[in-house]
Amino acid sequence: MFGFREGISIQQAVFTLTDNILTTLNQWQHVGGIFSDLSKVFDCVNHEILLCKLNCYGIHGLNIKWFESCLTNREQRLYVIPQNHQHKFSSNWGAMKCGVPQGSVLGLVLFIINISGLLLNMNIDSKLVLFMDDTSVLITANNLRDLQRKPTSVLNQINKWFIANGLSLNKGKTIAMHFKSNNLKDSPFPISYQDKEIKEVTNTKFHGLSLDK
């Protein structure tokens, strides 16, 4: 997990991703990437699930009650203010069952705790690079056939974890790319997600760095 922690910067996320790609290619293996992010990641953190995770990390007694007090029994409502500032509208107050405070150190720490379990859910043939709400996965294989077979199962595995933890994958921003050296044959990198093909691209941006095939 990169970002939100001292000494763990965006530059290290970029280096980790590119180093893994180049190392795999230098070993004459095949590598592909899935690049996606999460929808409204801070707003979708489920309080009940988060409190269970805090308990598993050893936070008990008065400490867990403090977190529970901070997260629960919060309400919000929507204001609509026209440009002429007349006839203001507002919704009824509603209980907040999800979401952590944004713009605070506490909110960032709670987000890290909430999503860190995803790293333990990956198989040996995939490398996860997390930075904020961006989720990037590198998939390696010894041959092209295996590489084309793995991506769909990896993405479904990730999405299954997201759903179980109350998070939602942003399908519209999810893309795939097959990285290759000049001596490897160009070939499709098919990924199906909920009966739809994930868009395959020949170049993309990764936190300011241009990546291409």
CSV table of C-alpha atoms in Angstrom, one decimal:
chain,number,residue,atom,x,y,z
A,1,MET,CA,0.0,0.0,0.0
A,2,PHE,CA,1.6,3.2,-1.2
A,3,GLY,CA,0.6,6.7,-0.1
A,4,PHE,CA,-0.8,8.0,3.2
A,5,ARG,CA,2.3,6.8,5.1
A,6,GLU,CA,5.6,8.5,5.8
A,7,GLY,CA,8.3,7.4,3.4
A,8,ILE,CA,5.9,5.5,1.1
A,9,SER,CA,5.4,7.9,-1.8
A,10,ILE,CA,3.9,7.9,-5.3
A,11,GLN,CA,7.5,7.5,-6.7
A,12,GLN,CA,7.9,4.2,-5.0
A,13,ALA,CA,4.6,3.0,-6.4
A,14,VAL,CA,5.8,3.9,-9.9
A,15,PHE,CA,9.1,2.2,-9.3
A,16,THR,CA,7.5,-0.9,-7.9
A,17,LEU,CA,5.2,-1.3,-10.9
A,18,THR,CA,7.8,-0.6,-13.6
A,19,ASP,CA,10.5,-2.7,-11.9
A,20,ASN,CA,8.2,-5.7,-11.8
A,21,ILE,CA,7.3,-5.3,-15.4
A,22,LEU,CA,10.9,-5.1,-16.6
A,23,THR,CA,12.1,-7.9,-14.3
A,24,THR,CA,9.4,-10.2,-15.6
A,25,LEU,CA,10.3,-9.4,-19.3
A,26,ASN,CA,14.0,-9.8,-18.6
A,27,GLN,CA,13.2,-13.3,-17.3
A,28,TRP,CA,11.5,-14.1,-20.7
A,29,GLN,CA,8.1,-14.3,-19.1
A,30,HIS,CA,4.8,-12.7,-20.1
A,31,VAL,CA,3.2,-9.9,-18.1
A,32,GLY,CA,-0.1,-8.0,-18.3
A,33,GLY,CA,-1.6,-5.3,-16.2
A,34,ILE,CA,-5.1,-4.4,-15.0
A,35,PHE,CA,-5.6,-0.8,-14.0
A,36,SER,CA,-8.7,0.3,-12.1
A,37,ASP,CA,-9.9,2.4,-9.2
A,38,LEU,CA,-12.6,2.3,-6.7
A,39,SER,CA,-15.8,4.3,-6.7
A,40,LYS,CA,-16.2,6.7,-3.8
A,41,VAL,CA,-13.7,4.8,-1.8
A,42,PHE,CA,-13.9,6.9,1.4
A,43,ASP,CA,-17.7,7.1,1.3
A,44,CYS,CA,-18.2,3.3,1.0
A,45,VAL,CA,-16.2,2.1,4.0
A,46,ASN,CA,-18.7,0.0,5.9
A,47,HIS,CA,-18.6,0.9,9.7
A,48,GLU,CA,-19.6,-2.6,10.9
A,49,ILE,CA,-16.9,-4.3,8.8
A,50,LEU,CA,-14.3,-1.7,9.7
A,51,LEU,CA,-14.9,-2.2,13.5
A,52,CYS,CA,-14.6,-5.9,13.1
A,53,LYS,CA,-11.2,-5.4,11.4
A,54,LEU,CA,-10.0,-3.1,14.1
A,55,ASN,CA,-11.0,-5.7,16.6
A,56,CYS,CA,-9.0,-8.3,14.7
A,57,TYR,CA,-6.0,-6.0,14.8
A,58,GLY,CA,-6.1,-6.0,18.6
A,59,ILE,CA,-8.1,-2.9,19.3
A,60,HIS,CA,-10.4,-3.8,22.2
A,61,GLY,CA,-12.1,-2.3,25.2
A,62,LEU,CA,-12.3,1.5,25.6
A,63,ASN,CA,-10.2,1.9,22.4
A,64,ILE,CA,-12.7,0.1,20.1
A,65,LYS,CA,-15.6,2.0,21.9
A,66,TRP,CA,-13.8,5.3,21.0
A,67,PHE,CA,-13.7,4.3,17.3
A,68,GLU,CA,-17.3,3.1,17.5
A,69,SER,CA,-18.4,6.4,19.0
A,70,CYS,CA,-16.5,8.3,16.3
A,71,LEU,CA,-18.1,6.3,13.4
A,72,THR,CA,-21.6,5.6,14.5
A,73,ASN,CA,-24.7,7.7,15.2
A,74,ARG,CA,-23.6,10.2,12.6
A,75,GLU,CA,-26.2,11.9,10.3
A,76,GLN,CA,-26.1,13.9,7.1
A,77,ARG,CA,-28.4,15.7,4.8
A,78,LEU,CA,-28.2,17.5,1.4
A,79,TYR,CA,-28.5,21.2,0.9
A,80,VAL,CA,-29.4,22.7,-2.5
A,81,ILE,CA,-28.7,26.4,-2.8
A,82,PRO,CA,-29.7,28.1,-6.1
A,83,GLN,CA,-27.4,30.8,-7.5
A,84,ASN,CA,-29.9,33.5,-6.4
A,85,HIS,CA,-29.7,32.1,-2.9
A,86,GLN,CA,-33.5,31.9,-2.7
A,87,HIS,CA,-35.7,29.0,-2.0
A,88,LYS,CA,-33.1,26.8,-0.4
A,89,PHE,CA,-33.9,23.1,-0.3
A,90,SER,CA,-32.7,20.4,2.0
A,91,SER,CA,-33.3,16.7,2.5
A,92,ASN,CA,-34.2,14.9,5.7
A,93,TRP,CA,-31.5,13.9,8.1
A,94,GLY,CA,-30.2,10.3,7.4
A,95,ALA,CA,-28.1,7.9,9.3
A,96,MET,CA,-24.5,7.3,8.0
A,97,LYS,CA,-23.7,3.6,8.0
A,98,CYS,CA,-20.7,4.0,5.7
A,99,GLY,CA,-17.9,6.4,5.2
A,100,VAL,CA,-14.8,7.7,7.0
A,101,PRO,CA,-13.9,11.4,7.6
A,102,GLN,CA,-12.0,12.8,4.6
A,103,GLY,CA,-9.2,15.4,4.9
A,104,SER,CA,-8.1,14.0,8.2
A,105,VAL,CA,-5.3,11.7,9.4
A,106,LEU,CA,-7.8,9.4,11.1
A,107,GLY,CA,-9.7,8.9,7.9
A,108,LEU,CA,-6.6,7.9,6.0
A,109,VAL,CA,-5.5,5.5,8.7
A,110,LEU,CA,-9.0,3.9,8.7
A,111,PHE,CA,-8.9,3.6,4.9
A,112,ILE,CA,-5.6,1.8,5.0
A,113,ILE,CA,-6.8,-0.6,7.6
A,114,ASN,CA,-10.0,-1.3,5.6
A,115,ILE,CA,-8.2,-2.1,2.3
A,116,SER,CA,-5.0,-3.7,3.6
A,117,GLY,CA,-6.6,-7.2,3.6
A,118,LEU,CA,-6.8,-7.2,-0.2
A,119,LEU,CA,-3.0,-7.7,-0.3
A,120,LEU,CA,-3.4,-11.0,1.6
A,121,ASN,CA,-6.1,-12.1,-0.9
A,122,MET,CA,-3.9,-12.2,-4.0
A,123,ASN,CA,-2.4,-15.3,-5.6
A,124,ILE,CA,1.2,-16.0,-6.3
A,125,ASP,CA,1.0,-15.1,-10.0
A,126,SER,CA,-0.2,-11.5,-9.4
A,127,LYS,CA,1.3,-8.4,-7.9
A,128,LEU,CA,-0.9,-5.7,-6.4
A,129,VAL,CA,0.1,-2.1,-6.4
A,130,LEU,CA,-2.2,0.1,-4.3
A,131,PHE,CA,-2.1,3.9,-4.2
A,132,MET,CA,-5.1,5.7,-2.7
A,133,ASP,CA,-8.1,4.5,-4.7
A,134,ASP,CA,-6.1,3.2,-7.6
A,135,THR,CA,-5.8,-0.5,-7.8
A,136,SER,CA,-3.3,-1.9,-10.3
A,137,VAL,CA,-2.5,-5.6,-10.7
A,138,LEU,CA,0.4,-7.2,-12.7
A,139,ILE,CA,-0.2,-10.8,-13.8
A,140,THR,CA,2.7,-13.0,-14.9
A,141,ALA,CA,2.9,-16.3,-16.7
A,142,ASN,CA,5.5,-18.5,-18.3
A,143,ASN,CA,3.6,-18.6,-21.6
A,144,LEU,CA,1.1,-16.6,-23.6
A,145,ARG,CA,-1.7,-19.1,-23.1
A,146,ASP,CA,-1.5,-19.0,-19.3
A,147,LEU,CA,-1.4,-15.2,-19.4
A,148,GLN,CA,-4.6,-15.0,-21.4
A,149,ARG,CA,-6.3,-17.5,-19.1
A,150,LYS,CA,-5.5,-15.8,-15.8
A,151,PRO,CA,-6.8,-12.1,-15.9
A,152,THR,CA,-10.5,-12.8,-15.7
A,153,SER,CA,-10.1,-15.0,-12.6
A,154,VAL,CA,-7.8,-12.5,-11.0
A,155,LEU,CA,-10.2,-9.6,-11.6
A,156,ASN,CA,-13.1,-11.7,-10.3
A,157,GLN,CA,-11.1,-12.6,-7.2
A,158,ILE,CA,-10.4,-8.9,-6.5
A,159,ASN,CA,-14.0,-7.9,-7.2
A,160,LYS,CA,-15.3,-10.6,-4.9
A,161,TRP,CA,-13.2,-9.1,-2.1
A,162,PHE,CA,-14.4,-5.6,-2.9
A,163,ILE,CA,-18.1,-6.7,-2.7
A,164,ALA,CA,-17.5,-8.6,0.6
A,165,ASN,CA,-16.0,-5.4,2.1
A,166,GLY,CA,-18.6,-3.0,0.8
A,167,LEU,CA,-16.5,-1.5,-1.9
A,168,SER,CA,-17.3,-1.0,-5.6
A,169,LEU,CA,-14.9,-1.4,-8.6
A,170,ASN,CA,-15.2,1.4,-11.1
A,171,LYS,CA,-15.8,-0.5,-14.3
A,172,GLY,CA,-15.7,2.5,-16.5
A,173,LYS,CA,-12.1,3.3,-15.5
A,174,THR,CA,-10.8,-0.3,-15.6
A,175,ILE,CA,-8.5,-1.1,-18.5
A,176,ALA,CA,-6.0,-3.9,-19.4
A,177,MET,CA,-2.6,-3.9,-21.1
A,178,HIS,CA,-0.3,-6.6,-22.3
A,179,PHE,CA,3.4,-5.6,-21.8
A,180,LYS,CA,5.9,-7.2,-24.1
A,181,SER,CA,9.5,-6.9,-25.4
A,182,ASN,CA,10.3,-6.4,-29.0
A,183,ASN,CA,11.0,-10.1,-29.6
A,184,LEU,CA,7.6,-11.2,-28.3
A,185,LYS,CA,4.6,-11.5,-30.5
A,186,ASP,CA,1.8,-9.0,-30.0
A,187,SER,CA,-1.4,-10.8,-28.9
A,188,PRO,CA,-4.8,-10.0,-27.2
A,189,PHE,CA,-5.1,-9.8,-23.5
A,190,PRO,CA,-8.8,-10.7,-23.0
A,191,ILE,CA,-10.6,-10.0,-19.7
A,192,SER,CA,-14.3,-10.5,-19.1
A,193,TYR,CA,-16.0,-8.8,-16.2
A,194,GLN,CA,-19.8,-9.4,-15.5
A,195,ASP,CA,-20.2,-10.6,-19.1
A,196,LYS,CA,-18.5,-7.6,-20.6
A,197,GLU,CA,-15.0,-7.3,-22.1
A,198,ILE,CA,-12.6,-5.0,-20.3
A,199,LYS,CA,-11.1,-2.4,-22.7
A,200,GLU,CA,-7.5,-3.3,-23.8
A,201,VAL,CA,-5.3,-0.3,-24.5
A,202,THR,CA,-1.8,0.2,-25.9
A,203,ASN,CA,-0.8,3.0,-23.6
A,204,THR,CA,-2.0,4.5,-20.3
A,205,LYS,CA,-0.9,6.9,-17.6
A,206,PHE,CA,0.2,5.6,-14.2
A,207,HIS,CA,0.5,8.6,-11.8
A,208,GLY,CA,2.1,10.8,-14.4
A,209,LEU,CA,4.2,8.1,-16.1
A,210,SER,CA,3.3,7.1,-19.6
A,211,LEU,CA,3.2,3.3,-20.1
A,212,ASP,CA,3.0,1.6,-23.5
A,213,LYS,CA,3.3,-1.8,-25.0
